[in-house]
PDB file of C-alpha atoms in Angstrom:
ATOM      1  CA  UNK X   1      42.995   9.994 -41.736  1.00 41.00           C
ATOM      2  CA  UNK X   2      43.705  11.927 -38.544  1.00 43.00           C
ATOM      3  CA  UNK X   3      47.379  12.300 -39.508  1.00 44.00           C
ATOM      4  CA  UNK X   4      46.349  14.448 -42.485  1.00 57.00           C
ATOM      5  CA  UNK X   5      44.648  16.873 -40.113  1.00 79.00           C
ATOM      6  CA  UNK X   6      47.487  17.067 -37.589  1.00 86.00           C
ATOM      7  CA  UNK X   7      49.025  20.474 -36.916  1.00 89.00           C
ATOM      8  CA  UNK X   8      52.491  18.868 -36.988  1.00 94.00           C
ATOM      9  CA  UNK X   9      54.118  15.447 -37.182  1.00 95.00           C
ATOM     10  CA  UNK X  10      53.487  13.664 -33.896  1.00 97.00           C
ATOM     11  CA  UNK X  11      51.721  10.520 -32.745  1.00 97.00           C
ATOM     12  CA  UNK X  12      49.258   9.996 -29.947  1.00 97.00           C
ATOM     13  CA  UNK X  13      51.838   7.768 -28.227  1.00 98.00           C
ATOM     14  CA  UNK X  14      54.351  10.626 -28.290  1.00 98.00           C
ATOM     15  CA  UNK X  15      51.726  12.956 -26.849  1.00 98.00           C
ATOM     16  CA  UNK X  16      51.086  10.457 -24.053  1.00 98.00           C
ATOM     17  CA  UNK X  17      54.810  10.123 -23.360  1.00 98.00           C
ATOM     18  CA  UNK X  18      55.175  13.903 -23.029  1.00 98.00           C
ATOM     19  CA  UNK X  19      52.134  14.232 -20.767  1.00 98.00           C
ATOM     20  CA  UNK X  20      53.318  11.453 -18.435  1.00 98.00           C
ATOM     21  CA  UNK X  21      56.863  12.868 -18.269  1.00 98.00           C
ATOM     22  CA  UNK X  22      55.564  16.401 -17.687  1.00 98.00           C
ATOM     23  CA  UNK X  23      53.315  15.467 -14.781  1.00 97.00           C
ATOM     24  CA  UNK X  24      56.101  13.426 -13.195  1.00 97.00           C
ATOM     25  CA  UNK X  25      58.087  16.681 -13.113  1.00 97.00           C
ATOM     26  CA  UNK X  26      55.087  18.739 -11.969  1.00 96.00           C
ATOM     27  CA  UNK X  27      54.553  16.494  -8.953  1.00 97.00           C
ATOM     28  CA  UNK X  28      58.166  17.182  -7.877  1.00 96.00           C
ATOM     29  CA  UNK X  29      58.077  20.930  -8.559  1.00 96.00           C
ATOM     30  CA  UNK X  30      58.052  22.970  -5.317  1.00 95.00           C
ATOM     31  CA  UNK X  31      55.699  25.641  -6.678  1.00 91.00           C
ATOM     32  CA  UNK X  32      53.474  23.766  -9.104  1.00 93.00           C
ATOM     33  CA  UNK X  33      53.263  20.418  -7.340  1.00 94.00           C
ATOM     34  CA  UNK X  34      51.138  21.620  -4.415  1.00 93.00           C
ATOM     35  CA  UNK X  35      48.793  23.563  -6.725  1.00 90.00           C
ATOM     36  CA  UNK X  36      48.066  20.477  -8.799  1.00 91.00           C
ATOM     37  CA  UNK X  37      47.931  18.190  -5.742  1.00 92.00           C
ATOM     38  CA  UNK X  38      45.175  20.357  -4.284  1.00 91.00           C
ATOM     39  CA  UNK X  39      42.926  19.365  -7.187  1.00 90.00           C
ATOM     40  CA  UNK X  40      44.196  16.117  -8.706  1.00 93.00           C
ATOM     41  CA  UNK X  41      43.436  12.991  -6.716  1.00 93.00           C
ATOM     42  CA  UNK X  42      43.614  10.500  -9.601  1.00 96.00           C
ATOM     43  CA  UNK X  43      46.735  11.250 -11.643  1.00 96.00           C
ATOM     44  CA  UNK X  44      46.081   8.482 -14.190  1.00 97.00           C
ATOM     45  CA  UNK X  45      42.645   9.897 -14.968  1.00 95.00           C
ATOM     46  CA  UNK X  46      43.950  13.473 -15.079  1.00 95.00           C
ATOM     47  CA  UNK X  47      46.800  12.564 -17.410  1.00 97.00           C
ATOM     48  CA  UNK X  48      44.448  10.664 -19.729  1.00 97.00           C
ATOM     49  CA  UNK X  49      42.205  13.723 -19.906  1.00 95.00           C
ATOM     50  CA  UNK X  50      45.184  15.925 -20.755  1.00 96.00           C
ATOM     51  CA  UNK X  51      46.309  13.447 -23.418  1.00 97.00           C
ATOM     52  CA  UNK X  52      42.834  13.779 -24.954  1.00 96.00           C
ATOM     53  CA  UNK X  53      43.120  17.584 -24.732  1.00 95.00           C
ATOM     54  CA  UNK X  54      46.429  17.628 -26.618  1.00 96.00           C
ATOM     55  CA  UNK X  55      45.292  14.973 -29.114  1.00 96.00           C
ATOM     56  CA  UNK X  56      42.328  17.228 -29.845  1.00 94.00           C
ATOM     57  CA  UNK X  57      44.492  20.362 -30.113  1.00 94.00           C
ATOM     58  CA  UNK X  58      47.238  18.780 -32.236  1.00 96.00           C
ATOM     59  CA  UNK X  59      45.739  15.784 -34.035  1.00 96.00           C
ATOM     60  CA  UNK X  60      42.198  17.176 -34.306  1.00 93.00           C
ATOM     61  CA  UNK X  61      40.789  14.143 -32.521  1.00 92.00           C
ATOM     62  CA  UNK X  62      37.367  14.866 -31.099  1.00 87.00           C
ATOM     63  CA  UNK X  63      37.695  12.879 -27.894  1.00 85.00           C
ATOM     64  CA  UNK X  64      38.055  15.795 -25.438  1.00 83.00           C
ATOM     65  CA  UNK X  65      35.029  17.628 -24.067  1.00 83.00           C
ATOM     66  CA  UNK X  66      36.449  19.682 -21.202  1.00 80.00           C
ATOM     67  CA  UNK X  67      36.706  23.432 -20.679  1.00 72.00           C
ATOM     68  CA  UNK X  68      40.233  24.316 -19.477  1.00 74.00           C
ATOM     69  CA  UNK X  69      39.354  27.964 -18.910  1.00 70.00           C
ATOM     70  CA  UNK X  70      36.436  27.127 -16.614  1.00 71.00           C
ATOM     71  CA  UNK X  71      38.445  24.495 -14.736  1.00 74.00           C
ATOM     72  CA  UNK X  72      41.364  26.835 -14.107  1.00 69.00           C
ATOM     73  CA  UNK X  73      39.095  29.697 -13.057  1.00 69.00           C
ATOM     74  CA  UNK X  74      37.234  27.421 -10.656  1.00 74.00           C
ATOM     75  CA  UNK X  75      40.491  26.144  -9.124  1.00 71.00           C
ATOM     76  CA  UNK X  76      40.878  29.403  -7.237  1.00 68.00           C
ATOM     77  CA  UNK X  77      44.591  28.981  -6.612  1.00 74.00           C
ATOM     78  CA  UNK X  78      46.013  29.841 -10.036  1.00 72.00           C
ATOM     79  CA  UNK X  79      48.206  32.919  -9.661  1.00 75.00           C
ATOM     80  CA  UNK X  80      49.904  35.237 -12.185  1.00 69.00           C
ATOM     81  CA  UNK X  81      53.406  33.880 -11.590  1.00 79.00           C
ATOM     82  CA  UNK X  82      52.486  30.242 -12.212  1.00 84.00           C
ATOM     83  CA  UNK X  83      52.243  30.308 -16.003  1.00 84.00           C
ATOM     84  CA  UNK X  84      55.920  30.980 -16.683  1.00 91.00           C
ATOM     85  CA  UNK X  85      57.182  28.050 -14.554  1.00 93.00           C
ATOM     86  CA  UNK X  86      54.463  25.811 -16.042  1.00 92.00           C
ATOM     87  CA  UNK X  87      55.507  26.681 -19.586  1.00 95.00           C
ATOM     88  CA  UNK X  88      59.190  26.397 -18.722  1.00 97.00           C
ATOM     89  CA  UNK X  89      58.713  22.914 -17.313  1.00 97.00           C
ATOM     90  CA  UNK X  90      56.582  21.967 -20.302  1.00 98.00           C
ATOM     91  CA  UNK X  91      59.246  23.242 -22.731  1.00 98.00           C
ATOM     92  CA  UNK X  92      61.901  21.265 -20.865  1.00 98.00           C
ATOM     93  CA  UNK X  93      59.785  18.129 -21.156  1.00 98.00           C
ATOM     94  CA  UNK X  94      59.236  18.713 -24.872  1.00 98.00           C
ATOM     95  CA  UNK X  95      62.978  19.097 -25.470  1.00 98.00           C
ATOM     96  CA  UNK X  96      63.740  15.934 -23.492  1.00 98.00           C
ATOM     97  CA  UNK X  97      61.057  13.757 -25.075  1.00 98.00           C
ATOM     98  CA  UNK X  98      60.732  14.867 -28.707  1.00 98.00           C
ATOM     99  CA  UNK X  99      62.663  15.748 -31.835  1.00 97.00           C
ATOM    100  CA  UNK X 100      63.566  19.452 -32.046  1.00 98.00           C
ATOM    101  CA  UNK X 101      60.985  20.165 -34.779  1.00 97.00           C
ATOM    102  CA  UNK X 102      58.216  18.514 -32.771  1.00 97.00           C
ATOM    103  CA  UNK X 103      59.258  20.277 -29.567  1.00 98.00           C
ATOM    104  CA  UNK X 104      59.314  23.679 -31.286  1.00 97.00           C
ATOM    105  CA  UNK X 105      55.894  23.226 -32.904  1.00 97.00           C
ATOM    106  CA  UNK X 106      54.248  21.982 -29.710  1.00 97.00           C
ATOM    107  CA  UNK X 107      55.915  24.683 -27.635  1.00 98.00           C
ATOM    108  CA  UNK X 108      54.522  27.372 -29.920  1.00 97.00           C
ATOM    109  CA  UNK X 109      51.021  25.934 -29.516  1.00 96.00           C
ATOM    110  CA  UNK X 110      51.413  25.555 -25.732  1.00 96.00           C
ATOM    111  CA  UNK X 111      52.566  29.151 -25.360  1.00 95.00           C
ATOM    112  CA  UNK X 112      49.626  30.400 -27.415  1.00 94.00           C
ATOM    113  CA  UNK X 113      47.216  28.396 -25.237  1.00 90.00           C
ATOM    114  CA  UNK X 114      49.076  29.550 -22.116  1.00 88.00           C
ATOM    115  CA  UNK X 115      48.644  33.213 -23.092  1.00 88.00           C
ATOM    116  CA  UNK X 116      44.923  32.643 -23.573  1.00 85.00           C
ATOM    117  CA  UNK X 117      44.582  30.875 -20.228  1.00 83.00           C
ATOM    118  CA  UNK X 118      46.602  33.543 -18.458  1.00 83.00           C
ATOM    119  CA  UNK X 119      44.363  36.235 -19.928  1.00 81.00           C
ATOM    120  CA  UNK X 120      41.169  34.340 -19.198  1.00 81.00           C
ATOM    121  CA  UNK X 121      42.017  33.036 -15.747  1.00 78.00           C
ATOM    122  CA  UNK X 122      44.461  35.312 -14.013  1.00 68.00           C
ATOM    123  CA  UNK X 123      44.274  38.636 -15.789  1.00 60.00           C
ATOM    124  CA  UNK X 124      40.475  38.673 -15.810  1.00 58.00           C
ATOM    125  CA  UNK X 125      40.464  38.359 -12.023  1.00 55.00           C
ATOM    126  CA  UNK X 126      43.789  39.959 -11.061  1.00 51.00           C
ATOM    127  CA  UNK X 127      44.633  42.238 -13.979  1.00 50.00           C
ATOM    128  CA  UNK X 128      47.719  41.905 -16.155  1.00 51.00           C
ATOM    129  CA  UNK X 129      49.836  43.319 -13.328  1.00 51.00           C
ATOM    130  CA  UNK X 130      48.549  40.777 -10.792  1.00 50.00           C
ATOM    131  CA  UNK X 131      46.627  43.368  -8.765  1.00 51.00           C
ATOM    132  CA  UNK X 132      43.119  42.168  -7.861  1.00 49.00           C
ATOM    133  CA  UNK X 133      40.333  43.932  -9.705  1.00 45.00           C
ATOM    134  CA  UNK X 134      37.594  45.444  -7.587  1.00 38.00           C
ATOM    135  CA  UNK X 135      34.986  45.565 -10.368  1.00 36.00           C
TER     136      UNK X 135
END
């Protein structure tokens, strides 16, 4: 029944594979790794939560109850220049782990979500140009 509601053809197992591969790369990334390491102490738990996030966003499962915008705002160390490397690494992972049609569909969704997060987290605090707002 869930497959009929999916935004594109992908399984939960494929979502999990992408999430695990992505965070393996994140942990090695010189810019992103330290940002995540400052907040994630249990990678297995974090990755499972992100799998639920994507299963909700793509498969319309209703197993995720987090608020990514609030979490990223609260982190305090998310900067304007971090979204492009994050999305680039995510796109690389999608291309390595999925069929081209799946990678393209998921990438489009990830970029849309990334724009919203960037606007809600970074630009609200720093402005679109990265300059801190005083009001």
